[in-house]
Coordinates of C-alpha atoms in Angstrom, one line a residue:
M1 CA 0.0 0.0 0.0
H2 CA 2.8 2.4 0.9
Q3 CA 4.4 1.8 -2.6
K4 CA 1.1 2.6 -4.3
L5 CA 0.6 5.9 -2.3
S6 CA 4.2 7.1 -3.1
M7 CA 3.8 6.6 -6.8
S8 CA 4.5 9.8 -8.8
H9 CA 3.5 10.9 -12.3
T10 CA 5.9 12.1 -15.1
L11 CA 5.0 13.7 -18.3
W12 CA 7.7 13.6 -21.0
I13 CA 7.3 16.6 -23.3
A14 CA 8.9 16.7 -26.7
T15 CA 9.0 20.1 -28.4
R16 CA 10.4 21.9 -31.4
K17 CA 13.2 23.2 -29.2
G18 CA 14.1 20.5 -26.7
A19 CA 12.8 18.2 -24.0
F20 CA 10.9 19.1 -20.8
T21 CA 9.4 17.1 -17.9
L22 CA 6.5 17.7 -15.6
K23 CA 6.4 15.7 -12.4
S24 CA 3.8 15.4 -9.6
D25 CA 3.0 13.3 -6.6
A26 CA 0.3 10.7 -6.6
G27 CA -2.4 13.3 -6.0
R28 CA -1.6 15.2 -9.2
R29 CA -2.4 18.5 -7.5
K30 CA 0.9 20.3 -8.2
W31 CA 3.3 19.8 -11.1
N32 CA 6.9 20.8 -11.3
L33 CA 8.5 21.7 -14.6
S34 CA 12.1 20.9 -15.4
G35 CA 14.3 21.3 -18.5
P36 CA 15.1 22.0 -21.1
Q37 CA 17.4 19.2 -22.2
F38 CA 18.8 19.3 -25.7
L39 CA 17.7 22.9 -26.1
G40 CA 17.3 23.7 -29.8
H41 CA 16.9 20.1 -31.0
V42 CA 13.7 19.1 -32.7
L43 CA 12.3 16.2 -30.6
H44 CA 9.4 14.1 -32.0
H45 CA 8.8 11.5 -29.3
I46 CA 10.1 10.6 -25.8
V47 CA 9.0 7.3 -24.3
Q48 CA 9.8 5.6 -21.0
D49 CA 10.1 1.8 -21.0
P50 CA 7.2 0.3 -19.0
R51 CA 9.2 -2.9 -18.6
D52 CA 12.3 -1.2 -17.3
P53 CA 11.4 2.4 -16.2
K54 CA 15.1 3.4 -15.9
V55 CA 15.3 3.3 -19.7
V56 CA 14.0 6.3 -21.7
L57 CA 14.3 6.8 -25.5
M58 CA 14.2 10.1 -27.3
A59 CA 13.6 10.6 -31.1
A60 CA 15.5 13.7 -32.2
K61 CA 16.6 15.7 -35.2
T62 CA 19.6 17.7 -34.4
G63 CA 21.4 20.5 -36.2
H64 CA 24.8 18.7 -36.4
L65 CA 23.9 15.0 -36.0
G66 CA 20.8 15.0 -38.2
P67 CA 18.1 12.5 -37.4
T68 CA 19.1 10.3 -34.5
M69 CA 18.0 8.9 -31.1
F70 CA 19.2 9.4 -27.6
R71 CA 19.0 6.9 -24.7
S72 CA 19.0 7.2 -20.9
T73 CA 19.4 4.4 -18.4
D74 CA 18.8 6.6 -15.3
R75 CA 15.3 8.0 -16.0
G76 CA 16.5 10.9 -18.1
R77 CA 19.3 12.4 -15.9
K78 CA 22.0 11.5 -18.5
W79 CA 21.7 10.8 -22.2
T80 CA 23.9 9.2 -24.8
E81 CA 23.4 9.0 -28.5
V82 CA 22.5 5.4 -29.5
K83 CA 25.3 3.5 -31.2
Q84 CA 23.3 2.6 -34.4
P85 CA 20.4 4.9 -35.2
P86 CA 17.7 3.8 -37.7
A87 CA 19.0 3.8 -41.3
F88 CA 17.6 2.2 -44.5
R89 CA 19.7 -0.5 -46.1
K90 CA 22.0 0.6 -49.0
A91 CA 20.2 0.8 -52.3
V92 CA 21.1 -1.8 -55.0
E93 CA 21.9 -0.8 -58.6
G94 CA 18.8 0.7 -60.3
E95 CA 17.1 1.4 -57.0
A96 CA 16.4 4.8 -55.5
N97 CA 18.3 5.6 -52.4
R98 CA 16.3 6.2 -49.2
A99 CA 17.6 8.2 -46.2
V100 CA 16.0 8.7 -42.8
E101 CA 15.0 12.4 -42.5
A102 CA 13.5 12.1 -39.0
V103 CA 12.8 9.4 -36.4
F104 CA 9.2 10.1 -35.7
W105 CA 7.7 7.4 -33.5
L106 CA 8.8 5.0 -30.7
T107 CA 6.9 1.9 -29.3
P108 CA 8.2 -0.5 -26.7
G109 CA 7.8 -4.2 -27.7
H110 CA 5.7 -6.8 -26.0
A111 CA 5.8 -7.1 -22.2
K112 CA 7.6 -10.4 -22.5
D113 CA 10.2 -9.1 -25.0
K114 CA 12.5 -7.2 -22.8
G115 CA 14.7 -4.7 -24.7
V116 CA 12.6 -4.9 -27.9
W117 CA 11.6 -1.5 -29.4
Y118 CA 10.0 -0.4 -32.7
A119 CA 10.6 3.0 -34.4
G120 CA 8.8 4.7 -37.3
T121 CA 10.5 7.3 -39.5
S122 CA 10.1 9.8 -42.2
P123 CA 10.1 8.8 -45.0
A124 CA 8.0 5.9 -44.0
G125 CA 10.2 3.1 -42.6
L126 CA 9.9 0.6 -39.8
F127 CA 12.9 -0.3 -37.6
L128 CA 13.5 -2.8 -34.8
S129 CA 15.9 -2.8 -31.8
A130 CA 16.5 -5.9 -29.7
D131 CA 18.9 -4.3 -27.2
G132 CA 16.9 -1.5 -25.5
G133 CA 17.2 0.9 -28.3
D134 CA 21.0 1.1 -28.7
H135 CA 21.2 -0.6 -32.2
W136 CA 18.5 -0.5 -34.9
E137 CA 17.9 -2.6 -38.0
P138 CA 15.3 -2.0 -40.8
V139 CA 12.3 -4.3 -40.8
A140 CA 12.6 -5.7 -44.3
G141 CA 9.1 -7.2 -44.3
F142 CA 7.7 -3.7 -44.5
N143 CA 10.5 -1.5 -45.9
D144 CA 11.2 -3.9 -48.8
H145 CA 7.7 -5.2 -49.4
P146 CA 6.9 -5.4 -53.1
M147 CA 3.9 -3.1 -52.5
R148 CA 5.7 -0.5 -50.4
P149 CA 6.3 1.9 -53.3
Q150 CA 2.5 2.0 -53.6
W151 CA 1.7 1.8 -49.9
A152 CA 4.1 4.7 -49.1
P153 CA 4.7 6.5 -52.4
G154 CA 6.0 9.7 -50.9
N155 CA 2.8 11.7 -50.8
A156 CA 4.0 13.6 -47.8
T157 CA 1.9 15.4 -45.2
P158 CA 3.1 19.0 -44.3
G159 CA 5.4 17.3 -41.8
G160 CA 6.6 14.7 -44.3
E161 CA 5.7 11.1 -45.0
L162 CA 5.3 9.6 -41.5
L163 CA 5.2 6.0 -40.2
H164 CA 3.5 6.1 -36.8
S165 CA 1.1 4.3 -34.5
I166 CA 3.1 1.1 -34.2
L167 CA 1.0 -1.2 -32.1
V168 CA 2.0 -4.5 -30.5
D169 CA -0.9 -6.7 -29.6
P170 CA -0.6 -7.3 -25.8
V171 CA -2.0 -10.9 -26.3
D172 CA 0.2 -11.8 -29.3
A173 CA 3.6 -10.2 -29.8
S174 CA 3.7 -11.3 -33.5
H175 CA 0.5 -9.3 -34.2
L176 CA 1.4 -5.7 -35.2
Y177 CA -0.3 -2.7 -36.7
L178 CA 1.1 0.6 -38.1
G179 CA 0.0 3.7 -39.8
V180 CA 1.5 5.6 -42.7
S181 CA 0.6 9.2 -43.4
I182 CA -0.1 9.2 -46.3
G183 CA -0.6 5.5 -47.1
G184 CA -2.9 3.9 -44.6
I185 CA -3.1 1.3 -41.9
F186 CA -1.3 -2.0 -42.2
E187 CA -1.4 -5.3 -40.2
S188 CA 1.1 -8.1 -39.7
L189 CA 0.3 -11.5 -38.2
D190 CA 3.9 -12.8 -38.2
G191 CA 6.1 -10.3 -36.4
G192 CA 6.5 -8.0 -39.3
R193 CA 7.6 -10.4 -42.1
N194 CA 4.4 -9.9 -44.1
W195 CA 1.9 -7.1 -44.2
Q196 CA -1.5 -6.3 -45.6
P197 CA -3.7 -3.1 -45.8
L198 CA -6.5 -2.6 -43.2
N199 CA -8.4 0.4 -44.6
R200 CA -11.8 -0.9 -45.7
G201 CA -14.5 1.5 -44.8
I202 CA -12.3 4.5 -44.4
E203 CA -13.2 7.6 -46.4
A204 CA -10.7 9.5 -48.5
D205 CA -12.3 12.6 -49.9
F206 CA -8.9 13.8 -51.2
L207 CA -8.6 10.9 -53.6
P208 CA -10.3 10.4 -57.0
D209 CA -11.5 6.9 -55.8
A210 CA -12.4 7.2 -52.1
S211 CA -12.8 3.4 -51.8
V212 CA -9.1 2.6 -52.6
E213 CA -7.4 -0.1 -50.5
F214 CA -4.5 2.2 -49.6
G215 CA -3.5 5.9 -50.0
H216 CA -5.3 7.0 -46.8
D217 CA -4.2 9.5 -44.2
P218 CA -4.5 8.0 -40.7
H219 CA -3.5 10.5 -38.1
L220 CA -3.3 8.2 -35.1
V221 CA -4.4 4.5 -34.5
V222 CA -4.8 3.2 -30.9
Q223 CA -5.6 -0.2 -29.4
H224 CA -7.2 -0.9 -26.1
P225 CA -4.8 -2.6 -23.7
L226 CA -7.4 -4.8 -22.0
Q227 CA -9.5 -5.5 -25.1
P228 CA -7.0 -5.5 -27.9
D229 CA -9.6 -6.4 -30.5
R230 CA -11.0 -2.9 -30.1
L231 CA -9.2 -0.3 -32.3
Y232 CA -9.9 3.4 -32.8
H233 CA -8.3 5.8 -35.2
Q234 CA -8.4 9.5 -35.9
N235 CA -8.1 10.1 -39.7
H236 CA -7.8 13.1 -41.9
C237 CA -11.3 12.1 -42.9
G238 CA -13.0 11.3 -39.6
I239 CA -13.0 9.2 -36.4
Y240 CA -13.3 5.4 -36.8
R241 CA -13.7 2.3 -34.7
L242 CA -12.9 -1.4 -35.6
D243 CA -13.8 -4.5 -33.6
R244 CA -11.7 -7.4 -34.8
P245 CA -11.9 -9.8 -36.5
A246 CA -14.0 -7.4 -38.7
R247 CA -11.9 -5.7 -41.4
E248 CA -14.2 -2.7 -42.1
W249 CA -13.9 0.5 -40.1
Q250 CA -17.0 2.3 -38.9
R251 CA -17.1 6.1 -38.9
I252 CA -18.2 6.9 -35.4
G253 CA -17.3 10.5 -35.9
K254 CA -20.5 11.1 -37.7
A255 CA -22.1 11.3 -34.3
M256 CA -20.1 14.4 -33.4
P257 CA -21.9 17.8 -33.6
K258 CA -22.0 18.9 -37.2
K259 CA -20.6 22.4 -36.4
I260 CA -17.6 20.6 -34.8
G261 CA -17.0 17.8 -37.2
D262 CA -14.6 14.8 -36.6
I263 CA -11.3 16.0 -37.9
G264 CA -8.3 16.2 -35.6
F265 CA -4.9 14.5 -34.8
P266 CA -5.0 12.7 -31.4
I267 CA -7.3 10.1 -29.9
V268 CA -6.8 8.8 -26.4
L269 CA -8.4 5.7 -24.7
H270 CA -9.5 5.2 -21.1
P271 CA -7.0 2.6 -19.7
R272 CA -9.8 0.4 -18.3
D273 CA -13.0 1.1 -20.4
P274 CA -12.8 0.3 -24.1
D275 CA -15.9 2.3 -24.8
T276 CA -14.4 5.6 -23.6
A277 CA -12.2 7.7 -25.8
W278 CA -11.2 11.4 -26.1
V279 CA -10.4 13.5 -29.1
F280 CA -9.4 17.1 -29.8
P281 CA -11.2 18.3 -32.9
M282 CA -9.6 21.0 -35.1
D283 CA -10.9 23.2 -37.9
G284 CA -11.4 20.9 -40.9
T285 CA -12.4 23.5 -43.5
S286 CA -10.9 23.5 -46.9
V287 CA -8.0 25.7 -45.9
W288 CA -6.9 23.4 -43.1
P289 CA -5.8 26.1 -40.7
R290 CA -5.0 23.5 -38.0
T291 CA -6.5 25.5 -35.1
S292 CA -9.2 25.0 -32.6
I293 CA -12.6 25.5 -34.1
D294 CA -13.6 29.3 -34.0
G295 CA -10.8 29.8 -31.5
K296 CA -12.8 27.9 -28.9
P297 CA -10.8 24.8 -27.9
A298 CA -12.5 21.7 -26.4
V299 CA -12.0 18.1 -25.9
H300 CA -14.8 15.7 -26.8
V301 CA -15.4 12.4 -25.1
T302 CA -17.5 9.3 -26.0
R303 CA -18.4 6.8 -23.3
N304 CA -20.4 4.4 -25.5
G305 CA -17.9 3.5 -28.2
G306 CA -18.7 6.4 -30.4
K307 CA -22.5 6.4 -30.4
S308 CA -22.5 9.9 -28.9
W309 CA -20.0 12.6 -27.9
Q310 CA -19.9 15.2 -25.2
R311 CA -18.0 18.5 -25.2
Q312 CA -15.5 19.0 -22.3
D313 CA -14.3 22.6 -22.1
K314 CA -14.6 23.7 -18.5
G315 CA -11.5 25.7 -17.6
L316 CA -10.3 26.0 -21.2
P317 CA -10.2 29.4 -23.0
K318 CA -13.6 30.6 -24.1
S319 CA -12.4 32.5 -27.2
Q320 CA -9.4 33.7 -29.1
A321 CA -7.3 30.5 -28.5
W322 CA -6.0 29.5 -31.9
F323 CA -4.1 26.4 -31.2
T324 CA -4.4 22.7 -32.0
V325 CA -3.0 19.4 -30.6
Y326 CA -0.7 17.1 -32.6
R327 CA -1.2 13.3 -32.8
Q328 CA 1.4 12.4 -30.1
A329 CA 0.6 15.4 -27.8
M330 CA -2.3 13.9 -25.9
C331 CA -2.3 11.0 -23.4
A332 CA -3.9 9.5 -20.3
D333 CA -2.6 8.2 -17.0
T334 CA -3.6 5.0 -15.2
H335 CA -5.0 6.7 -12.0
K336 CA -8.2 5.4 -10.6
R337 CA -9.7 8.7 -11.7
T338 CA -8.1 8.9 -15.1
G339 CA -6.1 12.0 -15.9
I340 CA -6.0 13.4 -19.4
Y341 CA -3.2 15.6 -20.7
F342 CA -2.5 17.6 -23.8
G343 CA 0.2 19.9 -25.1
N344 CA -0.6 22.4 -27.8
T345 CA 1.0 24.3 -30.6
Q346 CA 1.3 27.4 -28.4
G347 CA 3.5 25.6 -25.9
E348 CA 0.9 25.0 -23.2
V349 CA 0.3 21.8 -21.2
W350 CA -3.3 21.3 -20.0
A351 CA -4.3 18.6 -17.5
S352 CA -7.6 17.1 -16.2
A353 CA -7.5 15.0 -13.1
N354 CA -11.2 14.1 -13.5
E355 CA -11.5 12.5 -17.0
G356 CA -11.9 15.7 -18.8
E357 CA -14.7 17.3 -16.7
S358 CA -12.4 20.3 -15.9
W359 CA -9.1 21.5 -17.1
Q360 CA -6.1 23.5 -15.8
C361 CA -3.0 24.8 -17.5
I362 CA 0.0 23.3 -15.8
A363 CA 2.8 24.8 -18.0
R364 CA 3.0 27.8 -20.3
Y365 CA 5.5 29.4 -22.7
L366 CA 7.2 26.2 -23.9
P367 CA 8.2 25.7 -27.5
Q368 CA 5.7 24.2 -29.9
I369 CA 4.8 20.8 -28.4
F370 CA 5.0 17.7 -30.6
A371 CA 4.5 14.9 -28.1
I372 CA 3.5 14.2 -24.5
T373 CA 3.8 10.7 -22.9
H374 CA 2.9 9.6 -19.4
A375 CA 4.9 7.4 -17.1
V376 CA 4.5 6.3 -13.5

C-alpha cells in the first residue's frame, strides 16, 4: 500500500526546441516543470520503457547530427546517442536511395520481449531494436515489401511522409499494426515479415477513388490494452472504430456535432474502459488552418464506443485561443480517476484529473509541443 501511495507521475514533453518534464506526486495537485534538455533540437517523441522504467528513449533531429536517437538508463538524468540509429539499407543498382529524415515514432515491444523496441521514420520506414534501443535494424518485411512503393509512395503530409502508430498486440507479440501518413493502416500477423492493408470503410475525400485499399491518411491509431480487438483511429477524414476480427472500419465521428466535425490529430483511450475515448477536434475546413474551431478549444469524449460525444471545455479558454494538438501530444494516465493531458502548438500543457470534466493549465510558454507521454 505504501508503494502505491508514493507513486509519482511524469509527463515527458517533446518540443520543437528541446525536452521538458512535468512531475507530480500521486495526487496530481501540483506539477513541477524541469528542463530544457537538448535545447534547440527538434524532438518528436520521448517514451519511458514500462518494462524497465530506468530506460527512456528520445527521437531527435539535431542540427549537427541530423536524425538520431538518444537513450537514458537513469530515467532521463543523463543521455547518450544510440550506437546505431535507424537507417535504411543501401540501395542496390537501379534502386532509388532512401535516407531517414526524422525518427518520428517510438513503441516498446511486447511485455515479455525485454529490450525490444520499434521505431517509425520519415520517409515511412519501420525499424527494430533488440537491445533496449541502442542498435536499430530495418524491418525488411515492410521496408522492402513489393507493395511498399504504392503503400508509401512519398505523398507527404506537411510534416513529411510519416510512419507512426506502431501497435503491438498485448496478447500476441507477433500481431502488429502501423499507420502511414499518407498510405494507410497495415497489419502483420507474423512479427513484421508480411503485411496487408487494413483500410476498408475509411473515407478518403482527397482521392479520386475514395474506396481505394491504400492511399489513406490516418493521423493516429490506438488499441485498447485490455480489449486489444478494439481499435480506434483519428483520420484526416473522420473518427473510426474497428472491432476485430472485422476488417471494415465504422465512422463513429458522424455522431459528433455537425458544427464541430470529426477532424483532428489525437485520440486517447481510457485505460480500463474500451468504450471511452477522447479526441481534440480542429478546424477541418478546406484551408486546413489546424487551429481550434472558431478559436474555442474543447476536448470531446465518448463513453459508449462512439454512439454519442460530449464537449468538455470547463477551464479551457472561451475564445481567441487559436491552437491545436498534434497526434502524439495527448495522453492518459492510469490513475483510478483517469487523468487526461494535452500539449498544444502554443507551448501550453493542460491537465484534467477528472477524466476531462475540468481543465487547468500546468505549463506555459514552452516551444511548440510535438508529443506528451505519461509514465508512473
